[in-house]
Short mmCIF file of C-alpha atoms in Angstrom, two decimals:
data_model
loop_
_atom_site.label_atom_id
_atom_site.label_comp_id
_atom_site.label_asym_id
_atom_site.label_seq_id
_atom_site.Cartn_x
_atom_site.Cartn_y
_atom_site.Cartn_z
CA MET X 1 0.02 -0.01 -0.02
CA VAL X 2 2.85 2.43 1.00
CA ASN X 3 4.91 1.39 -1.88
CA SER X 4 2.02 1.99 -4.33
CA ALA X 5 1.43 5.37 -2.85
CA ALA X 6 5.08 6.21 -3.14
CA ARG X 7 5.14 5.34 -7.02
CA LYS X 8 1.98 7.45 -7.32
CA LEU X 9 3.74 10.51 -5.65
CA GLU X 10 6.75 10.01 -7.71
CA LYS X 11 4.71 10.53 -10.95
CA GLU X 12 3.28 13.75 -9.83
CA ARG X 13 5.16 16.81 -10.45
CA ILE X 14 6.34 18.42 -7.30
CA ASP X 15 7.61 22.07 -7.01
CA LYS X 16 10.79 21.93 -5.30
CA GLY X 17 11.38 25.68 -4.98
CA ASP X 18 14.41 27.83 -5.72
CA PHE X 19 17.39 26.71 -3.70
CA PRO X 20 20.76 28.83 -3.58
CA LYS X 21 22.83 26.14 -5.21
CA GLU X 22 26.07 27.92 -4.74
CA ASP X 23 25.57 28.01 -0.82
CA ILE X 24 24.35 24.60 0.03
CA SER X 25 24.38 21.06 -1.40
CA TRP X 26 20.76 19.71 -1.86
CA SER X 27 19.01 17.03 -3.73
CA SER X 28 15.54 15.70 -4.04
CA VAL X 29 14.61 12.43 -2.29
CA SER X 30 11.71 10.16 -3.42
CA LEU X 31 9.47 8.24 -0.74
CA SER X 32 10.44 4.97 -2.32
CA GLU X 33 14.24 5.76 -1.78
CA ILE X 34 13.39 6.46 2.01
CA LEU X 35 11.68 3.00 2.20
CA GLU X 36 14.44 1.20 0.37
CA ARG X 37 16.80 2.81 2.99
CA ASP X 38 15.04 1.30 5.98
CA ASN X 39 13.13 4.50 6.53
CA ARG X 40 16.16 6.37 7.50
CA LEU X 41 15.77 10.32 7.31
CA GLU X 42 19.53 11.37 7.93
CA ALA X 43 20.67 13.76 5.44
CA SER X 44 23.95 11.92 5.16
CA THR X 45 22.17 8.73 3.98
CA PHE X 46 20.95 10.45 0.85
CA ASN X 47 23.89 12.73 0.25
CA ILE X 48 25.09 13.76 -3.12
CA ASN X 49 28.41 12.04 -3.07
CA ARG X 50 26.49 8.72 -2.46
CA ASP X 51 24.39 9.37 -5.48
CA HIS X 52 27.40 10.40 -7.43
CA ALA X 53 29.24 7.38 -6.36
CA ILE X 54 26.23 5.04 -7.40
CA GLN X 55 26.05 6.82 -10.78
CA LEU X 56 29.80 6.10 -11.32
CA LEU X 57 29.31 2.41 -10.58
CA LYS X 58 26.44 2.25 -12.95
CA ASN X 59 28.52 3.86 -15.72
CA SER X 60 31.46 1.49 -15.27
CA LYS X 61 32.10 -1.01 -18.05
CA TYR X 62 31.74 -4.07 -15.70
CA GLU X 63 28.67 -5.48 -14.18
CA LEU X 64 28.06 -4.70 -10.48
CA ALA X 65 27.74 -7.21 -7.80
CA LEU X 66 26.93 -7.17 -4.12
CA LEU X 67 29.44 -7.93 -1.23
CA GLY X 68 28.35 -10.98 0.62
CA THR X 69 26.87 -12.78 -2.43
CA ASN X 70 28.31 -15.39 -4.70
CA GLU X 71 30.46 -13.08 -6.71
CA PHE X 72 32.17 -11.67 -3.60
CA GLY X 73 31.33 -14.08 -0.76
CA PHE X 74 32.78 -13.52 2.67
CA LYS X 75 33.28 -15.89 5.53
CA ASP X 76 32.39 -13.30 8.20
CA CYS X 77 31.79 -9.52 8.73
CA PHE X 78 31.63 -8.71 12.27
CA TYR X 79 33.38 -6.70 15.19
CA GLY X 80 34.29 -8.04 18.47
CA PRO X 81 32.23 -7.43 21.67
CA ARG X 82 32.87 -4.84 24.27
CA ALA X 83 34.59 -6.38 27.27
CA LYS X 84 36.67 -5.36 30.20
CA ARG X 85 40.14 -5.05 29.15
CA ASN X 86 42.25 -5.28 32.30
CA TYR X 87 45.36 -3.83 30.90
CA LEU X 88 48.55 -5.05 32.45
CA THR X 89 51.09 -2.71 34.28
CA ASN X 90 53.89 -5.47 34.20
CA ILE X 91 54.81 -6.57 30.77
CA ASP X 92 56.54 -9.81 29.97
CA ASN X 93 57.34 -11.89 26.76
CA THR X 94 53.77 -13.62 26.90
CA SER X 95 51.85 -10.11 27.16
CA ILE X 96 49.74 -9.35 24.01
CA GLY X 97 49.60 -5.86 22.49
CA PHE X 98 46.30 -4.11 22.26
CA LEU X 99 45.66 -1.74 19.44
CA GLY X 100 42.86 0.75 18.81
CA SER X 101 41.21 1.46 15.34
CA SER X 102 43.68 4.34 14.85
CA GLU X 103 46.88 2.45 15.76
CA MET X 104 45.97 -0.45 13.51
CA LEU X 105 46.83 1.87 10.57
CA ASP X 106 50.50 2.21 11.64
CA ILE X 107 53.09 0.55 9.37
CA PHE X 108 55.05 -0.38 12.40
CA PRO X 109 52.49 -1.28 15.04
CA ASN X 110 54.00 -0.45 18.33
CA PRO X 111 51.26 -1.07 21.23
CA VAL X 112 51.43 0.94 24.43
CA LYS X 113 48.69 -1.35 26.08
CA PHE X 114 48.84 -5.00 26.87
CA VAL X 115 46.68 -7.78 28.04
CA SER X 116 47.13 -11.15 29.67
CA PRO X 117 47.23 -14.28 27.25
CA ASP X 118 44.55 -15.77 29.71
CA ASN X 119 42.16 -12.72 28.94
CA PRO X 120 38.70 -14.04 27.64
CA MET X 121 38.42 -11.39 24.89
CA ILE X 122 41.65 -12.77 23.02
CA ASN X 123 39.64 -15.14 20.81
CA SER X 124 37.13 -12.39 19.79
CA LEU X 125 39.61 -9.69 19.18
CA SER X 126 42.46 -11.56 17.53
CA LEU X 127 43.20 -11.28 13.97
CA THR X 128 44.10 -13.74 11.16
CA GLU X 129 46.20 -12.63 8.06
CA GLU X 130 44.33 -11.31 4.99
CA THR X 131 41.45 -9.92 7.10
CA ILE X 132 40.30 -6.31 6.07
CA LEU X 133 39.82 -4.03 8.92
CA ILE X 134 37.43 -1.11 8.75
CA SER X 135 37.23 1.62 11.41
CA ARG X 136 33.58 1.90 12.48
CA SER X 137 33.28 4.75 14.91
CA GLY X 138 34.70 8.22 15.52
CA THR X 139 36.88 8.37 12.18
CA ILE X 140 34.88 6.15 9.86
CA GLY X 141 36.15 4.29 6.89
CA ASN X 142 39.81 3.89 7.74
CA ILE X 143 41.15 0.68 5.97
CA THR X 144 43.99 -1.67 6.51
CA PHE X 145 44.95 -5.28 5.75
CA VAL X 146 46.14 -7.73 8.28
CA ASN X 147 49.77 -8.85 7.58
CA LYS X 148 52.26 -10.78 9.56
CA SER X 149 53.21 -7.72 11.61
CA LEU X 150 49.67 -6.86 12.66
CA SER X 151 48.47 -10.47 13.16
CA LYS X 152 50.49 -10.68 16.43
CA PHE X 153 48.09 -8.12 18.22
CA LEU X 154 44.61 -7.75 19.22
CA VAL X 155 42.41 -4.83 17.74
CA SER X 156 39.54 -3.33 19.59
CA GLU X 157 35.81 -3.72 18.77
CA HIS X 158 35.99 -0.35 17.09
CA ALA X 159 37.18 -2.08 13.83
CA ILE X 160 34.92 -4.28 11.66
CA ARG X 161 36.61 -7.45 10.57
CA LEU X 162 35.85 -8.65 6.89
CA VAL X 163 37.09 -11.95 5.98
CA MET X 164 36.61 -12.63 2.19
CA ASN X 165 36.37 -16.04 0.57
CA GLU X 166 38.68 -14.80 -2.14
CA PHE X 167 40.51 -11.84 -3.63
CA PRO X 168 40.47 -9.87 -0.32
CA GLY X 169 43.32 -7.63 -1.83
CA PHE X 170 40.94 -6.46 -4.52
CA VAL X 171 38.16 -5.69 -2.13
CA TYR X 172 40.53 -3.83 0.27
CA THR X 173 41.62 -1.67 -2.82
CA TYR X 174 37.96 -0.91 -3.75
CA LEU X 175 37.11 0.00 -0.03
CA LYS X 176 39.92 2.65 -0.20
CA THR X 177 38.68 4.33 -3.20
CA ASP X 178 36.63 7.57 -2.88
CA VAL X 179 33.53 5.66 -4.52
CA ALA X 180 33.42 3.04 -1.76
CA GLN X 181 34.19 5.67 0.92
CA ASN X 182 31.20 7.77 -0.08
CA LEU X 183 29.16 4.77 0.13
CA LEU X 184 30.41 3.82 3.63
CA HIS X 185 29.87 7.37 4.88
CA ALA X 186 26.21 7.38 3.75
CA GLU X 187 25.66 4.64 6.28
CA LYS X 188 26.94 6.43 9.33
CA PHE X 189 24.48 7.13 12.16
CA GLY X 190 24.59 8.79 15.62
CA SER X 191 24.71 12.24 17.04
CA VAL X 192 27.81 12.61 19.25
CA ILE X 193 29.91 9.73 17.95
CA LEU X 194 29.12 8.59 14.52
CA GLU X 195 29.24 4.73 13.71
CA ILE X 196 28.53 2.31 11.09
CA GLU X 197 27.59 -1.30 11.39
CA PRO X 198 28.77 -4.47 9.34
CA GLU X 199 25.40 -4.06 7.49
CA ALA X 200 27.07 -1.12 5.89
CA ILE X 201 29.52 -3.30 4.08
CA LYS X 202 27.19 -6.27 3.46
CA ASN X 203 25.33 -5.77 0.26
CA MET X 204 27.46 -2.80 -0.87
CA LEU X 205 27.67 -2.35 -4.69
CA ILE X 206 31.14 -3.26 -6.06
CA PRO X 207 32.18 -3.82 -9.73
CA ASN X 208 32.93 -7.32 -10.91
CA PRO X 209 35.68 -7.30 -13.49
CA PRO X 210 37.31 -10.47 -15.05
CA VAL X 211 39.25 -12.70 -12.68
CA LEU X 212 42.46 -11.82 -14.36
CA ILE X 213 41.96 -7.98 -13.10
CA LYS X 214 40.84 -9.11 -9.66
CA GLN X 215 43.88 -11.36 -9.28
CA LYS X 216 46.28 -8.82 -10.36
CA ILE X 217 45.00 -6.18 -7.96
CA HIS X 218 44.90 -8.82 -5.10
CA ASP X 219 48.52 -9.78 -5.85
CA LEU X 220 49.92 -6.20 -5.70
CA ILE X 221 48.26 -5.78 -2.28
CA ILE X 222 49.59 -8.99 -0.99
CA ASP X 223 53.03 -8.01 -2.21
CA SER X 224 52.85 -4.53 -0.79
CA TYR X 225 52.00 -5.96 2.72
CA CYS X 226 54.91 -8.59 2.31
CA LYS X 227 57.14 -5.78 1.83
CA ARG X 228 56.09 -3.97 4.88
CA ASP X 229 56.55 -7.11 6.87
CA GLU X 230 59.93 -7.36 5.47
CA SER X 231 60.75 -3.82 6.22
CA ASN X 232 59.56 -4.24 9.86
CA ASP X 233 61.70 -7.47 10.22
CA LEU X 234 64.90 -5.49 9.06
CA ILE X 235 64.21 -2.75 11.57
CA ASN X 236 63.79 -5.37 14.37
CA GLU X 237 67.06 -7.10 13.16
CA ALA X 238 68.84 -3.70 13.30
CA THR X 239 67.38 -3.02 16.69
CA ARG X 240 68.64 -6.31 17.98
CA ILE X 241 72.15 -5.82 16.60
CA LEU X 242 72.22 -2.38 18.29
CA ILE X 243 71.25 -3.49 21.72
CA ASP X 244 73.66 -6.40 21.52
CA ALA X 245 76.51 -4.24 20.45
CA LEU X 246 75.71 -1.71 23.22
CA GLU X 247 75.54 -4.76 25.64
CA LEU X 248 72.22 -3.38 27.15
CA PRO X 249 70.43 -5.35 29.85
CA PRO X 250 66.66 -5.53 30.00
CA MET X 251 64.95 -2.25 31.09
CA GLU X 252 63.61 -4.17 34.22
CA ASP X 253 67.13 -4.94 35.23
CA MET X 254 68.28 -1.38 34.91
CA GLU X 255 65.29 -0.15 36.87
CA LYS X 256 66.46 -2.56 39.75
CA GLU X 257 69.93 -1.26 39.64
CA ALA X 258 68.73 2.47 39.62
CA PHE X 259 66.13 2.44 42.39
CA SER X 260 66.53 1.86 46.15
CA TYR X 261 63.13 1.35 47.71
CA SER X 262 61.86 2.27 51.00
CA GLU X 263 58.53 0.99 52.52
CA GLU X 264 56.50 3.99 51.50
CA ILE X 265 58.11 5.60 48.50
CA SER X 266 61.08 5.32 46.14
CA SER X 267 63.49 8.21 46.54
CA PHE X 268 66.95 9.09 45.38
CA PRO X 269 69.19 12.30 45.81
CA VAL X 270 70.07 14.73 43.07
CA LYS X 271 73.08 16.89 43.11
CA LEU X 272 72.69 20.69 42.60
CA SER X 273 75.12 20.41 39.79
CA GLU X 274 72.81 17.93 38.10
CA LEU X 275 69.64 20.14 38.08
CA ASN X 276 70.17 21.61 34.63
CA GLY X 277 67.50 24.25 35.38
CA ARG X 278 64.81 21.46 35.58
CA LEU X 279 62.82 20.70 38.51
CA GLU X 280 60.26 18.01 37.35
CA GLY X 281 60.49 14.75 39.02
CA ASN X 282 60.21 12.85 35.71
CA TYR X 283 63.35 14.46 34.46
CA TYR X 284 65.37 13.08 37.32
CA THR X 285 64.41 9.29 37.24
CA THR X 286 67.63 7.57 38.19
CA VAL X 287 67.33 4.94 35.42
CA VAL X 288 68.59 7.64 32.95
CA PRO X 289 72.20 7.56 34.52
CA VAL X 290 72.18 3.91 34.42
CA ILE X 291 71.14 3.80 30.88
CA GLU X 292 73.86 6.27 29.86
CA LYS X 293 76.43 4.38 31.93
CA TYR X 294 75.77 1.22 29.85
CA LEU X 295 75.62 3.36 26.54
CA SER X 296 78.99 4.83 27.08
CA LYS X 297 80.57 1.44 27.60
CA ASN X 298 80.95 0.47 23.88
CA ALA X 299 80.04 3.87 22.32
CA GLU X 300 80.79 7.57 22.34
CA LEU X 301 77.75 9.62 23.51
CA PHE X 302 76.82 12.69 21.58
CA ARG X 303 73.96 15.22 22.20
CA LEU X 304 71.47 15.03 19.31
CA ARG X 305 72.09 18.84 18.66
CA ASP X 306 75.78 18.01 18.12
CA LYS X 307 76.74 19.19 14.63
CA LYS X 308 79.02 16.12 14.09
CA ILE X 309 75.83 14.00 13.81
CA THR X 310 72.90 16.53 13.12
CA ASP X 311 72.49 19.32 10.73
CA LYS X 312 69.34 20.89 12.54
CA ILE X 313 66.30 20.19 14.61
CA ILE X 314 63.27 22.12 13.35
CA LEU X 315 60.40 23.14 15.59
CA ALA X 316 57.81 24.98 13.45
CA GLY X 317 56.03 28.00 14.93
CA VAL X 318 52.38 28.00 15.37
CA PHE X 319 50.59 29.71 12.56
CA LYS X 320 47.20 30.33 11.03
CA ARG X 321 46.56 27.81 8.17
CA ASN X 322 45.05 28.85 4.98
CA TYR X 323 43.57 25.72 3.56
CA VAL X 324 42.86 25.41 -0.18
CA GLN X 325 41.80 22.56 -2.60
CA LYS X 326 43.79 19.66 -3.55
CA GLY X 327 46.25 20.62 -6.38
CA GLN X 328 46.39 24.23 -4.99
CA GLY X 329 48.64 23.74 -1.94
CA TYR X 330 51.08 21.56 0.01
CA PRO X 331 49.68 18.22 1.45
CA PHE X 332 49.60 18.90 5.24
CA ILE X 333 50.20 15.98 7.52
CA GLY X 334 49.78 15.79 11.40
CA GLY X 335 51.52 13.78 13.84
CA LYS X 336 48.70 11.19 13.72
CA GLU X 337 49.30 10.42 10.19
CA ILE X 338 53.06 10.27 10.01
CA THR X 339 53.18 6.61 11.24
CA GLN X 340 51.09 5.42 8.13
CA LEU X 341 52.64 4.10 5.10
CA SER X 342 50.33 6.30 2.96
CA PRO X 343 49.35 9.39 5.04
CA LYS X 344 45.73 10.34 3.89
CA THR X 345 44.96 14.13 4.19
CA ASP X 346 42.26 16.46 3.01
CA LYS X 347 44.17 19.56 4.06
CA TYR X 348 46.25 21.49 1.79
CA LEU X 349 48.32 24.71 2.66
CA SER X 350 48.22 27.56 0.20
CA TYR X 351 51.15 27.77 -2.09
CA ILE X 352 50.94 31.36 -2.01
CA THR X 353 50.35 32.11 1.71
CA HIS X 354 52.64 29.35 3.30
CA LYS X 355 55.56 29.14 0.71
CA LYS X 356 58.21 30.83 3.00
CA ARG X 357 57.03 28.71 6.11
CA TYR X 358 56.89 25.78 4.14
CA GLU X 359 60.52 25.98 2.87
CA LYS X 360 61.84 26.91 6.32
CA GLU X 361 59.71 24.87 8.69
CA LEU X 362 57.43 22.37 7.19
CA ARG X 363 59.09 20.68 4.36
CA VAL X 364 60.69 17.42 5.00
CA LYS X 365 63.22 15.21 3.09
CA GLU X 366 63.87 11.62 2.67
CA ASN X 367 65.62 10.02 5.56
CA TRP X 368 64.83 12.78 8.08
CA ILE X 369 63.74 11.80 11.24
CA LEU X 370 60.28 12.74 12.69
CA VAL X 371 59.33 12.94 16.29
CA THR X 372 56.00 13.82 17.79
CA ASP X 373 56.58 16.75 20.21
CA ARG X 374 53.20 17.07 22.09
CA GLY X 375 50.27 14.93 23.30
CA THR X 376 51.56 11.56 22.50
CA ILE X 377 55.46 12.20 22.68
CA GLY X 378 58.18 10.36 20.94
CA LYS X 379 56.53 8.62 18.00
CA VAL X 380 59.68 8.27 15.73
CA VAL X 381 59.43 7.86 11.96
CA ILE X 382 62.09 7.93 9.19
CA VAL X 383 60.89 9.65 6.10
CA PRO X 384 60.32 7.38 3.09
CA LYS X 385 60.85 8.70 -0.44
CA HIS X 386 57.09 9.08 -1.14
CA MET X 387 56.63 11.51 1.92
CA GLU X 388 59.49 13.71 0.82
CA ASN X 389 58.34 17.49 0.31
CA MET X 390 55.17 16.96 2.28
CA ALA X 391 54.32 19.66 4.74
CA ILE X 392 54.54 18.24 8.53
CA SER X 393 52.77 20.19 11.21
CA GLN X 394 54.21 22.11 13.98
CA ASN X 395 53.26 19.08 16.33
CA VAL X 396 56.26 17.25 14.83
CA LEU X 397 59.95 17.85 15.28
CA LYS X 398 62.06 17.40 12.10
CA ILE X 399 65.65 16.20 12.51
CA ALA X 400 67.98 16.46 9.63
CA PRO X 401 70.89 13.87 10.34
CA LYS X 402 74.26 14.77 9.10
CA ILE X 403 75.41 11.05 9.50
CA TYR X 404 73.79 7.64 9.77
CA PRO X 405 70.19 8.65 9.68
CA GLY X 406 69.08 4.92 9.89
CA TYR X 407 71.14 4.23 12.92
CA ILE X 408 69.97 7.38 14.72
CA TYR X 409 66.40 6.42 13.97
CA CYS X 410 66.98 3.01 15.30
CA PHE X 411 68.31 3.91 18.49
CA LEU X 412 65.57 6.75 19.09
CA ASN X 413 62.95 4.18 18.20
CA SER X 414 64.34 1.71 20.64
CA ASP X 415 62.74 1.36 24.30
CA TYR X 416 65.97 2.99 25.62
CA GLY X 417 65.79 5.94 23.20
CA GLN X 418 62.16 6.40 23.95
CA LEU X 419 62.81 6.71 27.71
CA LEU X 420 65.61 9.34 26.91
CA ILE X 421 63.03 11.25 24.75
CA LYS X 422 60.22 11.25 27.17
CA ARG X 423 62.42 12.25 29.99
CA GLN X 424 62.97 15.57 28.33
CA SER X 425 59.15 16.41 28.17
CA TYR X 426 57.41 19.06 30.02
CA GLY X 427 53.94 20.45 30.66
CA SER X 428 50.91 20.07 32.98
CA VAL X 429 47.83 19.45 30.85
CA VAL X 430 49.43 18.61 27.46
CA ASN X 431 53.07 17.32 27.54
CA MET X 432 55.55 18.81 25.16
CA ILE X 433 59.19 18.57 23.94
CA ASP X 434 60.72 21.42 21.98
CA ASN X 435 63.82 21.40 19.74
CA SER X 436 66.15 22.39 22.62
CA CYS X 437 65.06 19.61 24.80
CA MET X 438 65.32 17.18 21.88
CA GLY X 439 68.79 18.36 21.37
CA ASP X 440 69.71 17.20 24.86
CA VAL X 441 68.93 13.68 24.21
CA GLN X 442 72.06 11.43 24.26
CA VAL X 443 72.74 9.36 21.13
CA PRO X 444 75.40 6.62 21.32
CA ILE X 445 77.65 6.21 18.33
CA LEU X 446 79.27 2.74 18.55
CA LYS X 447 83.14 2.66 18.59
CA ASN X 448 82.94 -0.19 15.95
CA ARG X 449 81.81 1.75 12.90
CA LYS X 450 81.22 -1.37 10.80
CA ILE X 451 78.46 -2.26 13.14
CA VAL X 452 76.94 1.33 12.90
CA GLU X 453 77.20 1.12 9.16
CA LYS X 454 75.38 -2.22 9.10
CA ILE X 455 72.52 -1.02 11.32
CA ASP X 456 72.34 2.12 9.19
CA SER X 457 72.16 0.06 5.94
CA LEU X 458 69.44 -2.24 7.33
CA VAL X 459 67.07 0.61 8.27
CA LEU X 460 67.58 2.53 4.96
CA LYS X 461 66.83 -0.75 3.16
CA ALA X 462 63.64 -0.97 5.17
CA ASN X 463 62.82 2.54 4.24
CA GLU X 464 63.50 1.70 0.57
CA LEU X 465 61.08 -1.35 0.98
CA ARG X 466 58.28 0.89 2.39
CA TYR X 467 58.52 3.09 -0.67
CA GLU X 468 58.16 0.05 -2.93
CA ALA X 469 55.16 -1.08 -0.91
CA TYR X 470 53.76 2.27 -1.33
CA LYS X 471 54.15 2.18 -5.07
CA GLN X 472 52.56 -1.25 -5.31
CA GLU X 473 49.48 -0.15 -3.40
CA GLN X 474 49.13 3.03 -5.45
CA LYS X 475 49.42 1.06 -8.76
CA ALA X 476 46.53 -1.22 -7.52
CA ILE X 477 44.39 1.77 -6.56
CA ASN X 478 45.24 3.28 -10.11
CA ILE X 479 44.17 0.04 -11.77
CA MET X 480 40.86 0.04 -9.79
CA ASN X 481 40.24 3.67 -10.60
CA ASN X 482 41.12 3.81 -14.25
CA ASP X 483 40.51 0.27 -15.57
CA VAL X 484 37.74 -0.96 -13.20
CA LEU X 485 35.77 2.14 -12.26
CA GLY X 486 36.77 4.18 -15.34
CA LEU X 487 37.33 7.27 -13.46
#
C-alpha cells in the first residue's frame, strides 16, 4: 500500500522551489528511496556524494555485484564484543599488545597497552592474516589489511573485520577508493559519535571485473604488505644488533639497579650540579644515568644537537593555516598520520600564503627523522621517499641527520631511546618537547663503525622497501580507479 502510494507520488510533479545552489548542497529524495533505505531520514544517508558514487558504478564498464553474495562472498563480517580489558602494568614476553582503530593503521604497530594471554576477550579480538579491517566509529572508513606484523596483536571492537572467501586484496583496494568511501559514509549514524555497522558493508555495490584483473590487484596488495613485513623485520633485526652491540641489559634490570626502595616511597638524591634548570620529578628518574652508563661502555655519547651528527632540529612555529583545494597547496600531515605508510589528508596549505614557512619549517626530506612533540610524545618515523616534500605540522619535530640517519632512527625508536626522549618532556595538561630539549637527548655512536654502518644500512633498506610497498598499493588503486571504475 505504502509502496504504491510512493510510486504514485513520484509520478506527480512536485515543485521543489528555488534553492541557492552555490551556498548549500541539496538533492531531492523520493519516498521509495526512503523506504529502500530502511526509513532512515538522516541527510547523510541521501547525500549527493553517495548518489554520485552509485552513478559512477552504474556507468563503469563491468557488471555490478553485491558484497556478501556469490561473486564476492565472505566468510564473516563482524566486530568484537565490548569487554573489560584489564590492561597489564607489568609486561613480559607472554603479554599481547592491544591496538585501537587508529593504531592499527601504523606501518610498524607499536602497542602501548597489553593484556594477559589468559584474557577471555583474546579469541574475539585476535586477527588472522588477509582480514580487512574497517574503522567503524569516530573516524569512519579507515582501511587496513592484516599482515604478519599486525596479526600478532589484538584490535579493539571499533574495527569491523571482513574475511573474504577470495580476492581480499581486490576488495581492500576498492574500499579505499573515493567511490566506496562515499558509500560507507552514507551509512553512518549517531549524534555525538558517528558509527557504522557491518550491514554497511554487506550488500555494498562493487564492480565485478574479470578474474585476471581481480587477481592482479589482489597480488599487488599482498606483495605490498609482504614488503611492509620485510621492512619491519629489518628494523627489528637492526634494533637487536644495536642492543647486543651496546650490551644493554633489559630495562627491568636497569630499573632494579637504579632504584633503592623504602617501605613507603622510592627516593633518590639529586646533586645541585645535575639540576640543569629542570625541577620536574620525571626528568630526574635515576634509570637514565644507568642507561647512559651502559651506553658509554662501547660507544661515544653525542647530544642530538651536536653538529657532528645532526645538521638541524626544526620546531615549526604556530601559525594560522590557509587551507585550499587539492592541487592548489602543499599536502599537510599531522602527527597522527606520519606513522602510516600512505598518509591520507584532505588538508592542503596554500602555495601562496605558506611558501616561506613551508620551505623553512614544514618541508621534509627523505631519511629525515620525525618525532611527535606534544600529546603522545616520542613517536619516531624515518621519512620514506614518497613522503618527501610533504608539509608536516608544528606538532612534529624534524631532525636532519648529518650522518647515519638509519642508525640514529634505530636508537631513538628503541625502548632506551624512547625513555631518553620522554624524560625531556614538560608541561602540565598537555606534555610537550621542544627542539632544545630534543637536542639534549644522548645518542650513542658505537666505536665499531662497521656495526654502525650495518645497522644504518638495514634501516635504510627497510625505508626503501616501504617506498616499494607504497608504489605497489598506489598501482593497485590506479588500476581500480582507471581500468575498473573508469574514473
